[in-house]
Amino acid sequence: MSAEPPENSQYARATRSKCNAIRFKPSKRSIPEFINDPSNQSAITDEHSTRVELESRLLITRAAKASIDTLATTLLDFSVQAPSLTPMHVDVIRAIAILFNVSFHLHSYRIFVFVRFLIILHTFLVFCKLIYVHRMALLRLSSFFCYRSLPTAA
């Protein structure tokens, strides 16, 4: 006789998932609502205080511009250097930094391709306009010569 209760009985053991990860639900609040939330006790509320905090912790330099590459690198550096982060926090920070960087570069590539298309289109339209202008000039010139009276033989 088996020590395990039957599978469908009320005494059967509930099987738990092996993953103990916490699942977060996305919020519907905007970025300004997160920044100005009264329950948040942070003094970082604008660009100046953000830059001062990151420079004081040596995560960025004074000369560094606030570009996507700089901010993604800062997030990745922080995920490596922070002593009290759990593996879940490190993974989330790294995932955000990587997606942030990838989505920006994909977006900037799309903008680059679109701008190149606009430049090519503009060049084509200018070329077409030049052809039209030259064609009109040739038509005027030819009409000028066609309607002039030709010398008659005496």
Short mmCIF file of C-alpha atoms in Angstrom, two decimals:
data_model
loop_
_atom_site.label_atom_id
_atom_site.label_comp_id
_atom_site.label_asym_id
_atom_site.label_seq_id
_atom_site.Cartn_x
_atom_site.Cartn_y
_atom_site.Cartn_z
CA MET A 1 0.00 0.00 0.00
CA SER A 2 1.34 3.43 -0.96
CA ALA A 3 1.84 6.23 1.57
CA GLU A 4 0.74 8.85 -0.95
CA PRO A 5 -2.97 9.74 -0.97
CA PRO A 6 -4.84 9.36 -4.26
CA GLU A 7 -4.35 12.17 -6.74
CA ASN A 8 -7.90 13.60 -6.62
CA SER A 9 -8.53 13.22 -2.88
CA GLN A 10 -8.82 16.08 -0.42
CA TYR A 11 -5.59 14.92 1.24
CA ALA A 12 -3.50 15.16 -1.92
CA ARG A 13 -0.52 17.49 -1.72
CA ALA A 14 -0.90 20.75 -3.60
CA THR A 15 1.88 21.21 -6.06
CA ARG A 16 3.56 24.59 -5.99
CA SER A 17 5.46 26.13 -8.78
CA LYS A 18 9.20 25.95 -8.27
CA CYS A 19 9.59 29.63 -9.03
CA ASN A 20 9.33 31.90 -6.00
CA ALA A 21 9.73 35.04 -8.06
CA ILE A 22 7.51 37.97 -7.28
CA ARG A 23 5.37 39.10 -10.16
CA PHE A 24 4.76 42.81 -10.44
CA LYS A 25 1.79 44.31 -12.21
CA PRO A 26 2.44 47.28 -14.48
CA SER A 27 1.17 50.56 -13.14
CA LYS A 28 -1.07 52.94 -15.04
CA ARG A 29 0.55 55.99 -13.48
CA SER A 30 2.61 58.40 -15.54
CA ILE A 31 6.25 59.33 -14.89
CA PRO A 32 5.38 62.70 -13.26
CA GLU A 33 2.92 60.89 -10.97
CA PHE A 34 5.68 58.49 -9.88
CA ILE A 35 8.12 61.36 -9.29
CA ASN A 36 5.66 63.50 -7.31
CA ASP A 37 4.16 60.64 -5.29
CA PRO A 38 3.93 61.77 -1.62
CA SER A 39 4.65 58.24 -0.38
CA ASN A 40 8.04 58.40 -2.08
CA GLN A 41 10.57 59.96 0.29
CA SER A 42 13.20 60.66 -2.37
CA ALA A 43 14.76 64.08 -2.84
CA ILE A 44 15.46 63.33 -6.50
CA THR A 45 12.73 65.11 -8.42
CA ASP A 46 14.43 66.90 -11.32
CA GLU A 47 17.41 66.74 -13.65
CA HIS A 48 19.75 68.74 -11.39
CA SER A 49 19.16 66.58 -8.30
CA THR A 50 19.48 63.45 -10.42
CA ARG A 51 22.82 64.55 -11.85
CA VAL A 52 24.13 65.54 -8.40
CA GLU A 53 23.16 62.14 -6.96
CA LEU A 54 24.71 60.12 -9.79
CA GLU A 55 27.90 62.21 -9.78
CA SER A 56 28.27 61.93 -5.99
CA ARG A 57 28.05 58.14 -6.26
CA LEU A 58 30.53 58.17 -9.18
CA LEU A 59 28.09 56.51 -11.54
CA ILE A 60 28.50 59.29 -14.13
CA THR A 61 31.05 62.03 -14.65
CA ARG A 62 30.38 65.75 -14.88
CA ALA A 63 31.34 65.76 -18.55
CA ALA A 64 28.96 62.92 -19.43
CA LYS A 65 25.87 63.90 -21.33
CA ALA A 66 22.59 62.31 -20.37
CA SER A 67 22.49 60.06 -23.42
CA ILE A 68 20.83 56.68 -23.68
CA ASP A 69 24.21 54.91 -23.79
CA THR A 70 25.39 56.72 -20.65
CA LEU A 71 22.21 55.94 -18.71
CA ALA A 72 22.11 52.28 -19.79
CA THR A 73 25.78 51.88 -18.82
CA THR A 74 25.04 53.54 -15.47
CA LEU A 75 22.22 51.09 -14.79
CA LEU A 76 24.43 48.13 -15.69
CA ASP A 77 27.28 49.46 -13.49
CA PHE A 78 24.87 49.93 -10.60
CA SER A 79 23.52 46.40 -10.96
CA VAL A 80 27.07 45.05 -10.63
CA GLN A 81 28.27 47.33 -7.81
CA ALA A 82 25.24 47.56 -5.50
CA PRO A 83 25.94 45.33 -2.49
CA SER A 84 22.42 44.64 -1.23
CA LEU A 85 20.57 43.83 -4.43
CA THR A 86 19.00 40.42 -4.76
CA PRO A 87 19.49 38.47 -7.98
CA MET A 88 15.93 39.38 -8.97
CA HIS A 89 16.68 43.10 -8.62
CA VAL A 90 19.91 42.74 -10.59
CA ASP A 91 18.09 40.90 -13.38
CA VAL A 92 15.32 43.50 -13.53
CA ILE A 93 17.78 46.42 -13.64
CA ARG A 94 19.87 44.72 -16.32
CA ALA A 95 16.77 43.88 -18.37
CA ILE A 96 15.57 47.49 -18.19
CA ALA A 97 18.98 48.82 -19.21
CA ILE A 98 19.30 46.43 -22.14
CA LEU A 99 15.76 47.05 -23.43
CA PHE A 100 16.23 50.78 -22.94
CA ASN A 101 19.39 50.71 -25.04
CA VAL A 102 18.06 48.35 -27.72
CA SER A 103 14.75 50.17 -28.16
CA PHE A 104 16.50 53.52 -28.45
CA HIS A 105 18.99 52.29 -31.03
CA LEU A 106 16.22 50.58 -32.99
CA HIS A 107 14.19 53.79 -32.86
CA SER A 108 17.17 55.94 -33.85
CA TYR A 109 17.93 53.54 -36.74
CA ARG A 110 14.34 53.93 -37.94
CA ILE A 111 14.69 57.70 -37.72
CA PHE A 112 18.00 57.48 -39.62
CA VAL A 113 16.39 55.41 -42.39
CA PHE A 114 13.42 57.80 -42.55
CA VAL A 115 15.71 60.85 -42.75
CA ARG A 116 17.75 59.18 -45.51
CA PHE A 117 14.51 58.48 -47.37
CA LEU A 118 13.48 62.15 -47.01
CA ILE A 119 16.88 63.30 -48.30
CA ILE A 120 16.64 60.97 -51.31
CA LEU A 121 13.06 62.09 -51.96
CA HIS A 122 14.07 65.74 -51.69
CA THR A 123 16.98 65.18 -54.09
CA PHE A 124 14.67 63.43 -56.53
CA LEU A 125 12.09 66.24 -56.34
CA VAL A 126 14.78 68.89 -56.84
CA PHE A 127 16.08 66.93 -59.81
CA CYS A 128 12.55 66.66 -61.23
CA LYS A 129 12.01 70.38 -60.71
CA LEU A 130 15.30 71.16 -62.46
CA ILE A 131 14.28 68.96 -65.37
CA TYR A 132 10.90 70.73 -65.48
CA VAL A 133 12.53 74.17 -65.33
CA HIS A 134 15.04 73.24 -68.04
CA ARG A 135 12.27 71.72 -70.14
CA MET A 136 10.21 74.91 -69.82
CA ALA A 137 13.24 76.99 -70.77
CA LEU A 138 13.91 74.77 -73.79
CA LEU A 139 10.27 75.03 -74.84
CA ARG A 140 10.37 78.81 -74.58
CA LEU A 141 13.63 78.94 -76.48
CA SER A 142 12.36 76.61 -79.21
CA SER A 143 9.09 78.53 -79.52
CA PHE A 144 11.10 81.75 -79.82
CA PHE A 145 13.09 80.34 -82.73
CA CYS A 146 10.15 78.58 -84.40
CA TYR A 147 7.92 81.61 -84.62
CA ARG A 148 10.56 84.02 -85.87
CA SER A 149 10.22 84.86 -89.44
CA LEU A 150 12.70 83.07 -91.57
CA PRO A 151 14.61 85.09 -94.13
CA THR A 152 13.07 84.89 -97.58
CA ALA A 153 15.05 84.30 -100.69
CA ALA A 154 15.16 87.30 -102.96
#
